[in-house]
Tab-separated table of C-alpha atoms in Angstrom:
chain	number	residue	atom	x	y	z
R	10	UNK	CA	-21.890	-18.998	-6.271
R	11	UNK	CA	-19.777	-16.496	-8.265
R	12	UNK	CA	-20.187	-13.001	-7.481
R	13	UNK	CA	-20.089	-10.300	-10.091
R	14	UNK	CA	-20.091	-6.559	-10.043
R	15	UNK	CA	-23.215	-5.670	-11.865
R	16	UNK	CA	-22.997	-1.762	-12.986
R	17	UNK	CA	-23.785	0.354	-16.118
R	18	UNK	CA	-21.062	-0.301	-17.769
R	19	UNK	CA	-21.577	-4.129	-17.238
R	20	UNK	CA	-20.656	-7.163	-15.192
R	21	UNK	CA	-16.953	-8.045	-14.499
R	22	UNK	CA	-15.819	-11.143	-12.400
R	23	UNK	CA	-13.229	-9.258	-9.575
R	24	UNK	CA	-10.820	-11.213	-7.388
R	25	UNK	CA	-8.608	-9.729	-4.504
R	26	UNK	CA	-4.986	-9.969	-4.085
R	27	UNK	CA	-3.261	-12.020	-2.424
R	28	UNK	CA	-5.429	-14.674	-3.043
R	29	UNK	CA	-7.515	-16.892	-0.896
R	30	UNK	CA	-9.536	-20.234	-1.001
R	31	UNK	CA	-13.599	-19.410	-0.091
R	32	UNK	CA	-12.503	-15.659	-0.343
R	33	UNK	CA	-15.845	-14.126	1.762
R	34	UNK	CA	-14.581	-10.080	0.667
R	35	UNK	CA	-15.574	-8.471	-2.451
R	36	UNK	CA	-12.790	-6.885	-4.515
R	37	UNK	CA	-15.050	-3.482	-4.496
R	38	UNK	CA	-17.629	-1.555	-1.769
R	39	UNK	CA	-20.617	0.295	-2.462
R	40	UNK	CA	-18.239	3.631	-3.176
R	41	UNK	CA	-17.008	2.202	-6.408
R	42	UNK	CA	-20.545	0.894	-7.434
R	43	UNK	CA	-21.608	4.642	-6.750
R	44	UNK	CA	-19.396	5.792	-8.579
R	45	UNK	CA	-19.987	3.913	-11.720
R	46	UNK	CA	-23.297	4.562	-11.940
R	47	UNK	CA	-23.101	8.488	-11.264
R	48	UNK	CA	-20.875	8.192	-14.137
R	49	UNK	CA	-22.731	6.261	-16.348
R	50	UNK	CA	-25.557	8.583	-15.596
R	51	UNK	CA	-24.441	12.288	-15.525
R	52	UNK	CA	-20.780	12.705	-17.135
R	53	UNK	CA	-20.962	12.028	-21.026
R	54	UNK	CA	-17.558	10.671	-21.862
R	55	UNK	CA	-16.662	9.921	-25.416
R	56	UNK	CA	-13.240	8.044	-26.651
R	57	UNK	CA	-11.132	11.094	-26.685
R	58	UNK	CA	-11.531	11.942	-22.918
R	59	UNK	CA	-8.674	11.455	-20.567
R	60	UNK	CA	-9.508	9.783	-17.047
R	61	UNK	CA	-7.072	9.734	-13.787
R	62	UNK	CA	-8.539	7.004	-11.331
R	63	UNK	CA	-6.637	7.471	-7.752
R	64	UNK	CA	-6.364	5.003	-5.488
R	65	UNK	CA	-8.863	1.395	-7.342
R	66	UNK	CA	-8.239	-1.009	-4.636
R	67	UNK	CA	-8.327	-4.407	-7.059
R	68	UNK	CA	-9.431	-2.679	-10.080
R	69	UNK	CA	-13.056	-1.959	-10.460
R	70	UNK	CA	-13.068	1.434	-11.954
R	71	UNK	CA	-10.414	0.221	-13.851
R	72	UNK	CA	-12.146	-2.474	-15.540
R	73	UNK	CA	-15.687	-1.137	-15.071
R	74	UNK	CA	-13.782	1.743	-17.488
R	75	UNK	CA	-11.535	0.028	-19.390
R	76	UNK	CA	-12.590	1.352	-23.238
R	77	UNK	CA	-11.652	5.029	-22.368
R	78	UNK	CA	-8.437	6.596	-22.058
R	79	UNK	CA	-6.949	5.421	-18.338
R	80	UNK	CA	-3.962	6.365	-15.936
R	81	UNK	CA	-4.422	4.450	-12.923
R	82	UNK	CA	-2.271	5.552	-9.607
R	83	UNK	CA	-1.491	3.425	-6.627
R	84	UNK	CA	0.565	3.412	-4.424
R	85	UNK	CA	0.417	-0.379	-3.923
R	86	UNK	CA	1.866	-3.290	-5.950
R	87	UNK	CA	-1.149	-6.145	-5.078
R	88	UNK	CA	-3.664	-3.754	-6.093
R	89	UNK	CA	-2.099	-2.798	-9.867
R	90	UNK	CA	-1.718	-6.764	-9.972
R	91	UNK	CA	-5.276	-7.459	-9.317
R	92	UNK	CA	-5.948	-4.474	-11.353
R	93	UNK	CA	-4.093	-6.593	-14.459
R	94	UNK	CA	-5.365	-10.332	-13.006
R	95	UNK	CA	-9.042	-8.746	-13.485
R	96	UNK	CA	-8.748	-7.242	-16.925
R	97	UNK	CA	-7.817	-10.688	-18.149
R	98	UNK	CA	-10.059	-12.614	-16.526
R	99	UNK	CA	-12.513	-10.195	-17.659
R	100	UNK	CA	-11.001	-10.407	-21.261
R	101	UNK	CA	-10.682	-6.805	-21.476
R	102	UNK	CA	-8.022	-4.754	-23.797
R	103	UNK	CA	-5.216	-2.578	-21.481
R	104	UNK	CA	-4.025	-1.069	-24.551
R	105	UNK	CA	-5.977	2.579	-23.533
R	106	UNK	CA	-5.122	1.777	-19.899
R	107	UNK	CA	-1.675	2.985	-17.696
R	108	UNK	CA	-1.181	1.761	-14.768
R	109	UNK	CA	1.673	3.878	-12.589
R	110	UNK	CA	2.808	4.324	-9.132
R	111	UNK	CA	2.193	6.868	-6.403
R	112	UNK	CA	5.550	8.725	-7.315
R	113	UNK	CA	4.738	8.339	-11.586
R	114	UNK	CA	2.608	11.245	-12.125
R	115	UNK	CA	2.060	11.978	-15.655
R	116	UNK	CA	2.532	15.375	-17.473
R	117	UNK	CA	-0.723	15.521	-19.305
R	118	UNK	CA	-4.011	17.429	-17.838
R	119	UNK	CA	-7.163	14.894	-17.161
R	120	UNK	CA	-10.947	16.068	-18.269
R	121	UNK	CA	-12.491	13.690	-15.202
R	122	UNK	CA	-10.393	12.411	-12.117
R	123	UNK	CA	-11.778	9.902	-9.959
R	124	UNK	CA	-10.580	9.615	-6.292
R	125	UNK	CA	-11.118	6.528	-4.163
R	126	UNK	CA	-9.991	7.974	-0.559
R	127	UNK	CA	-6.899	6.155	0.604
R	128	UNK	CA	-6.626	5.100	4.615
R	129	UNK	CA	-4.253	7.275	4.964
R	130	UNK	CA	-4.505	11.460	4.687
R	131	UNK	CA	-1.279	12.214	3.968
R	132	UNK	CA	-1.588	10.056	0.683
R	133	UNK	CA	-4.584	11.956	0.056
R	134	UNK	CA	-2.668	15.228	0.803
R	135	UNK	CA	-0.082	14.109	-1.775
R	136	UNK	CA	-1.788	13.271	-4.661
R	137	UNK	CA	-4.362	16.485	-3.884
R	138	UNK	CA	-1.035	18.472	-4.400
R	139	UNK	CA	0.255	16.458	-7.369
R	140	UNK	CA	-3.020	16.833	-8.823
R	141	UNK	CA	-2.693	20.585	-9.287
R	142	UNK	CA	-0.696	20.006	-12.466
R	143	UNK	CA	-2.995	17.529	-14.280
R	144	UNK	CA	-6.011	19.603	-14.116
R	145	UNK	CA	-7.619	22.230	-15.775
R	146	UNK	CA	-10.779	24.819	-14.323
R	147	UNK	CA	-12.911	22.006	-16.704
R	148	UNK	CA	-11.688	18.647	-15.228
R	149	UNK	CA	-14.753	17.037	-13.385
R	150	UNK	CA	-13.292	15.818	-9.828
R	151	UNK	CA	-14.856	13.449	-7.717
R	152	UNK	CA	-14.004	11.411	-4.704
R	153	UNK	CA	-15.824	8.605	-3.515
R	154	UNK	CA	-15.334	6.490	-0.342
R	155	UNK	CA	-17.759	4.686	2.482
R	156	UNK	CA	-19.107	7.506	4.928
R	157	UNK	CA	-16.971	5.717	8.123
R	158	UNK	CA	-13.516	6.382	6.270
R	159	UNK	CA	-14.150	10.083	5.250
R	160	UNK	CA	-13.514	12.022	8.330
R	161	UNK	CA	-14.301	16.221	8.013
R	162	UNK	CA	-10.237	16.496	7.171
R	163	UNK	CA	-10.773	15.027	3.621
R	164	UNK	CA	-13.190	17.620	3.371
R	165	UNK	CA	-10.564	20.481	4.251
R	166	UNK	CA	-7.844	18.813	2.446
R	167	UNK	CA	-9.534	18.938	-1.180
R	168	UNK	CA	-11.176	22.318	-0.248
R	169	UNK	CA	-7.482	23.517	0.866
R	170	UNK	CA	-5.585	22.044	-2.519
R	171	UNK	CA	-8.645	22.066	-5.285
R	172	UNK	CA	-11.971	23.951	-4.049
R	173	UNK	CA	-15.261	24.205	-2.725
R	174	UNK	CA	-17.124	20.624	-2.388
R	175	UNK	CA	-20.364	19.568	-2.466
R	176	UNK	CA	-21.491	16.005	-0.887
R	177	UNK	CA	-23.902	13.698	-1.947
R	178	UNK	CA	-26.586	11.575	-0.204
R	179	UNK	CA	-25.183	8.497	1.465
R	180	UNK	CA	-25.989	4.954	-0.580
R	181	UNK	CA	-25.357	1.742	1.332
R	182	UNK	CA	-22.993	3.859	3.545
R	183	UNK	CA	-21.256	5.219	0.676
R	184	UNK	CA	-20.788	8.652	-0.414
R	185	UNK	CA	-19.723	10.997	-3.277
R	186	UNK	CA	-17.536	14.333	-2.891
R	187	UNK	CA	-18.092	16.862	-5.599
R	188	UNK	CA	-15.399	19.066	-6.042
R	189	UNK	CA	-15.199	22.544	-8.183
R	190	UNK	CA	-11.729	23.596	-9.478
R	191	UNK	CA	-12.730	27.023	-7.823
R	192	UNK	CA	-9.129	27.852	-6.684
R	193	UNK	CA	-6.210	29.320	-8.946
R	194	UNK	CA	-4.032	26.657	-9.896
R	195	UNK	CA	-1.097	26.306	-7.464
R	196	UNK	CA	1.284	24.323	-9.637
R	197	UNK	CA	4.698	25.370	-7.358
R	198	UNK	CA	2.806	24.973	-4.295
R	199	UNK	CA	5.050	23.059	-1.631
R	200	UNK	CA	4.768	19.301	-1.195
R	201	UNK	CA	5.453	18.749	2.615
R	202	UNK	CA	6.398	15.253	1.997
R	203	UNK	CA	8.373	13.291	1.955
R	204	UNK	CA	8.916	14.226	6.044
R	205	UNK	CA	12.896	13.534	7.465
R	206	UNK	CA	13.660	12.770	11.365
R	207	UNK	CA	16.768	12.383	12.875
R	208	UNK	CA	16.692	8.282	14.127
R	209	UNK	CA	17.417	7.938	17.993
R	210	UNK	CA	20.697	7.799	19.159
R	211	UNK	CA	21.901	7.058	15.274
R	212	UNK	CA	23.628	9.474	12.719
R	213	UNK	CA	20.786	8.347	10.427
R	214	UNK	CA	18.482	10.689	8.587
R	215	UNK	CA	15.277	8.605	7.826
R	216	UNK	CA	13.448	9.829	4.955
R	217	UNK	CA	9.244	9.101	4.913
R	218	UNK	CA	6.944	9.614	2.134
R	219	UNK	CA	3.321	10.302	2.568
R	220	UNK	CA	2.276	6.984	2.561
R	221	UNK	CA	4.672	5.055	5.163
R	222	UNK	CA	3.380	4.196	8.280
R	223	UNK	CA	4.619	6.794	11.497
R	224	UNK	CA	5.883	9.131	9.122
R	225	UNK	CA	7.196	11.537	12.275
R	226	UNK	CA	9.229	9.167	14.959
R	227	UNK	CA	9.702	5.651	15.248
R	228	UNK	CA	6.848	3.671	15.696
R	229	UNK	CA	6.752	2.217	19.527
R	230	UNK	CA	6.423	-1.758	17.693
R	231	UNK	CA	9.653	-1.046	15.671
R	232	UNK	CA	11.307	0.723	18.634
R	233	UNK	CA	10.438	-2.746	20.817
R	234	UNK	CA	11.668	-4.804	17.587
R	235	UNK	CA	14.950	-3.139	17.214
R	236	UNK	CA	15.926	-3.658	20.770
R	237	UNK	CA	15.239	-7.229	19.949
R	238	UNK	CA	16.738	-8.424	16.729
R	239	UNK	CA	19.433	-10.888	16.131
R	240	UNK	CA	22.911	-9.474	16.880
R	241	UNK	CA	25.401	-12.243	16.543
R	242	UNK	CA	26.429	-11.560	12.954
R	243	UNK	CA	26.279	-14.673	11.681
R	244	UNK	CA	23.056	-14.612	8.855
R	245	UNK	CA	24.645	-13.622	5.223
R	246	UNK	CA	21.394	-13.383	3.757
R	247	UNK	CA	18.941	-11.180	5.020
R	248	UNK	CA	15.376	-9.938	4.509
R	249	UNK	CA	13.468	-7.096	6.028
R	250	UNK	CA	9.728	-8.660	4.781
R	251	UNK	CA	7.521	-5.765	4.546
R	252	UNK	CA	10.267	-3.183	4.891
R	253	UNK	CA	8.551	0.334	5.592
R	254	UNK	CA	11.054	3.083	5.705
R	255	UNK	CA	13.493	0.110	6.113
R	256	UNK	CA	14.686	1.094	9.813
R	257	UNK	CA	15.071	-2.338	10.932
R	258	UNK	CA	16.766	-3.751	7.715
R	259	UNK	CA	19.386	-0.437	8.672
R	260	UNK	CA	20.206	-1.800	11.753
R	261	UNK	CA	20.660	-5.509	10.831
R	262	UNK	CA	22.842	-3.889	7.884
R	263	UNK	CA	24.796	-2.021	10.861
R	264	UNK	CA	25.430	-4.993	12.889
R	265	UNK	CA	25.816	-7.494	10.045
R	266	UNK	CA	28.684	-5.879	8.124
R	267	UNK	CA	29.275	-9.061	5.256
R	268	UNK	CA	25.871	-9.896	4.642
R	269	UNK	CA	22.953	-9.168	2.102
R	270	UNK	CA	20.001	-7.354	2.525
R	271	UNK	CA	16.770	-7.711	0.973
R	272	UNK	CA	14.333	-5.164	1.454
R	273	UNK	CA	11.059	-6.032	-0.046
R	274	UNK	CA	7.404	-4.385	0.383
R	275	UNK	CA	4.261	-3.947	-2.037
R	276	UNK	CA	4.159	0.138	-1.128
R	277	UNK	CA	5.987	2.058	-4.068
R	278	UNK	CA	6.264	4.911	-1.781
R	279	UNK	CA	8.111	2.673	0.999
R	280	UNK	CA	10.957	1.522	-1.029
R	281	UNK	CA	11.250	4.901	-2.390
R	282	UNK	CA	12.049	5.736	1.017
R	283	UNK	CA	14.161	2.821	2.351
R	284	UNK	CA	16.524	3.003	-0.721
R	285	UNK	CA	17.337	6.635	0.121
R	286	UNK	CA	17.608	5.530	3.366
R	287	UNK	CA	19.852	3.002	3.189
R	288	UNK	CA	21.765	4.967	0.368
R	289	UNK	CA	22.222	7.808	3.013
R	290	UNK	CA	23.448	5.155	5.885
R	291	UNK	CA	25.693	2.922	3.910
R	292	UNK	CA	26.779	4.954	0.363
R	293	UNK	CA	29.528	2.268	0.105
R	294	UNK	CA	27.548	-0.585	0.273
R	295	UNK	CA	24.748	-1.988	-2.236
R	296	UNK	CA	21.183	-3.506	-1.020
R	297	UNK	CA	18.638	-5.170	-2.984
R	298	UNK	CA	14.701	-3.255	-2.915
R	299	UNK	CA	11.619	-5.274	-4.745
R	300	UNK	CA	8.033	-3.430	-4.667
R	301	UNK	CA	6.257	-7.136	-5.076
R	302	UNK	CA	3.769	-9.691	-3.185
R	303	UNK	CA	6.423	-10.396	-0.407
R	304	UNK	CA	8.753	-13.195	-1.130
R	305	UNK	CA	6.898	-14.541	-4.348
R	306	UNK	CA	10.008	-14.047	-6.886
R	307	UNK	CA	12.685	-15.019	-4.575
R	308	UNK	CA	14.571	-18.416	-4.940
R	309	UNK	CA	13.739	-21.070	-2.186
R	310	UNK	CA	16.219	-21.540	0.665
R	311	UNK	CA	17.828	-18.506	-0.334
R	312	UNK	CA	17.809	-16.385	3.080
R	313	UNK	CA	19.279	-17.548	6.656
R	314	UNK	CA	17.271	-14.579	8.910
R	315	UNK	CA	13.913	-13.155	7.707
R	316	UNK	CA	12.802	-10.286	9.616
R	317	UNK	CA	9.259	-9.007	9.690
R	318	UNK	CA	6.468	-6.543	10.827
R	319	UNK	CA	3.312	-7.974	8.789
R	320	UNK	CA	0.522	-5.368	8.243
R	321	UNK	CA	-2.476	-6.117	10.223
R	322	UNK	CA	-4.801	-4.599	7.777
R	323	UNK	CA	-5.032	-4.116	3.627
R	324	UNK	CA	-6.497	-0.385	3.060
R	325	UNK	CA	-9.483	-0.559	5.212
R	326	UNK	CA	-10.017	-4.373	6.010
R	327	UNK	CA	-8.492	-5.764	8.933
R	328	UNK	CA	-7.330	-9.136	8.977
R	329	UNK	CA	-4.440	-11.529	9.269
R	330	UNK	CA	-4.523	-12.980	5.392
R	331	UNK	CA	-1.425	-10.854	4.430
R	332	UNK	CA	0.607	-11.925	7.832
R	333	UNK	CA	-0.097	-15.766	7.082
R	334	UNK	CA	0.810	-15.159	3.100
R	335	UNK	CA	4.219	-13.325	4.237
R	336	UNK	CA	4.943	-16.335	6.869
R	337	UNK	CA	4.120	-18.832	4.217
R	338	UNK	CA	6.440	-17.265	1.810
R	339	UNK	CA	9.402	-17.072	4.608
R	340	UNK	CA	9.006	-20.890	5.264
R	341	UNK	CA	9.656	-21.144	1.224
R	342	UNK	CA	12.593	-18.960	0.935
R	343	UNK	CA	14.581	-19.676	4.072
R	344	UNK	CA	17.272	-22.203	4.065
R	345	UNK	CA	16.999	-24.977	6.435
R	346	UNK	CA	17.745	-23.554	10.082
R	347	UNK	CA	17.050	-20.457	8.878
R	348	UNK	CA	15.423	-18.465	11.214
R	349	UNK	CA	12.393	-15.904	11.107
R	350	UNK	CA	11.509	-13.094	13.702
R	351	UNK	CA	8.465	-11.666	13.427
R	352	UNK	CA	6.444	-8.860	15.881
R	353	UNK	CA	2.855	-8.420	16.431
R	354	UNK	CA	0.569	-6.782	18.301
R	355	UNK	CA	-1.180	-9.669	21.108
R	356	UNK	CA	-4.426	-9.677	20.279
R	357	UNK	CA	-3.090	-11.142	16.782
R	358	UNK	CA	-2.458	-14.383	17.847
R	359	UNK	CA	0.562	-14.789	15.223
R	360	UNK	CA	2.266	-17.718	16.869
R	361	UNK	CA	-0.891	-20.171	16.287
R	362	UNK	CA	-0.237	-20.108	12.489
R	363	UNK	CA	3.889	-19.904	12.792
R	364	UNK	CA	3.665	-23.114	14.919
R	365	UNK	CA	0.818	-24.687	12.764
R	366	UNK	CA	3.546	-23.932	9.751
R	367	UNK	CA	6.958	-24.674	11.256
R	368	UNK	CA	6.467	-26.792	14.126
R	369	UNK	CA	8.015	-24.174	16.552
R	370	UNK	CA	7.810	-21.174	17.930
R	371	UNK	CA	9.591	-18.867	20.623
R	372	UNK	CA	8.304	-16.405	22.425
R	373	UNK	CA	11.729	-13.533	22.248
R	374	UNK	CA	10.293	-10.772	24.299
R	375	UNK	CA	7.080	-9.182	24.991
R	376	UNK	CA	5.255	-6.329	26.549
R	377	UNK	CA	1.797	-5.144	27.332
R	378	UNK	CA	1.284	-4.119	23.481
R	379	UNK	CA	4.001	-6.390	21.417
R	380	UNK	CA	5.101	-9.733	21.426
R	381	UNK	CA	8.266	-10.542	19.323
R	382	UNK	CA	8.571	-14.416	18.008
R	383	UNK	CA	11.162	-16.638	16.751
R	384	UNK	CA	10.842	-19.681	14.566
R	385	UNK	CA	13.032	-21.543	12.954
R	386	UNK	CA	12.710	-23.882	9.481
């Protein structure tokens, strides 16, 4: 049976990206349904008002809100694409609607912003700074998010940036944030991000913006990986799948002098980071970087070594359907004996699915936390 999203505003077929046969999640929560109908109810838009929406996972507010004037930030590629799969299989016009990434901010000032709280604060700490410049002591703010992902420190971090809040009553274990524009405007206040650390034991400075994961240090599951990856030299075509701040693709570039890396992930704000990165490592030497759906728009049997960390969870839902998307992909685009090494944590169970897919499957290394994994096509 179909499942629509049934608000105010009306009732709009939503699919989540990447897609799945017998898909059991919703592409919304109870948050954006509460949302929609506080607006519906208590904020009198007309056609000339200008909306920011922050952070609509596949696209509800979006479409839910599609006949006013919309920018739409995100920080992540699969979630604009749903965003634009939805609005035509909804039939619904874009042509008021702008969808931009985390690092696109517009120049304009917004009369209502709409926050969906990201996973991750520092996000929310960046676009609470970025938002100083859009609004106005009349723009209507409000945040919305399920009461288990809003810890007190989303509290402090819009009363620090914006002003004093007010929360509303929980609704199916969702809940609103009010939030006054009672502070002066602090347009040249400092953004702390992106953050820069000195890589161990490398002359590499490794630049992190808000939204990449271990934004400080290394991350102990890289750390493991790098002391594990291929070494001999011999791939020319190379892929770091679902890149991050592109440390491991770094050191495969540093070891693998002639070949060609890829550096693909579906965070804007990640391939901001590994380009400077890699432009700061290797200024004489050119990479490829694609903010996409993994390995969608590459050629088949184009890469001989595919290197990757898959994401065990997409926002706030944990689950393996991204992992067995990215593995799929890498079956696609290596070239026969083409070989991919992937890491993951062992309660994942990662090497089921790569065997089930290529017939093999290596265990490389492993500790109490990590398990590293070869296949090859």
């Amino acid at each position: 049976m179909e499942i629509l999203l049934n608000v105010p505003q009306g009732r709009f077929q939503l699919q989540r990206l990447p897609y799945r046969k017998h898909e059991k999640l919703k592409a919304w929560d109870a948050a954006d349904e509460y949302l929609l109908n506080h607006v519906c109810e208590q904020i009198n838009l007309t056609a000339e008002n200008q909306i920011l929406i922050l952070n609509d996972k596949f696209g509800a507010l979006v479409n839910a809100l599609h006949a006013f004037n919309l920018v739409a930030i995100s920080d992540s590629w699969l979630s604009q694409q749903a965003t634009r799969t939805n609005l035509g299989n909804n039939r619904l016009s874009s042509k008021n609607i702008k969808l931009n990434s985390s690092l696109d901010w517009p120049d304009q000032s917004f009369d209502l912003v709409l926050i969906k709280i990201p996973k991750t604060l520092a996000l929310l700490e960046d676009q609470v700074i970025r938002l100083q410049a859009v609004i106005t002591d009349d723009t209507i703010i409000i945040a919305a998010g399920m009461v288990k992902e809003m810890s007190a420190n989303v509290w402090k971090l819009l009363e620090k940036y914006i002003g004093p809040t007010k929360p509303s009553l929980a609704k199916k274990k969702a809940r609103l944030i009010f939030v006054e524009t009672g502070l002066p405007r602090q347009k040249s206040i400092k953004n702390p991000y992106p953050i820069y650390y000195q890589l161990e034991n490398k002359p590499y400075q490794i630049c992190n913006h808000a939204n990449v994961f271990s934004r400080d240090s290394l991350d102990i599951g890289t750390r493991f990986l790098l002391q594990h990856l291929p070494l001999n030299g011999r791939a020319r075509t190379i892929v770091d799948l679902g890149c991050g701040n592109g440390v491991v693709g770094l050191m495969l570039a540093e070891s693998h002098a002639l070949s060609q890396i890829y550096f693909v992930d579906e965070s804007y704000m990640a391939i901001a980071s590994t380009k400077e990165n890699f432009n700061y490592a290797f200024p004489d030497r050119s990479a490829e970087f694609f903010v996409a759906d993994g390995l969608t728009h590459f050629k088949a049997e184009m890469a001989d070594l595919i290197v990757c960390n898959p994401p065990f969870h997409q926002q706030n839902t944990v689950g393996n359907q991204i992992a067995i998307s990215m593995f799929k992909q890498a079956h696609r685009v290596l070239q026969k004996g083409g070989e991919l090494r992937v890491i993951g944590n062992r309660h994942l169970g990662y090497h089921l699915d790569l065997k089930k897919l290529f017939g093999n499957c290596i265990e490389i290394a492993a500790n109490k936390k990590f398990v590293i994994w070869q296949v090859i096509k």
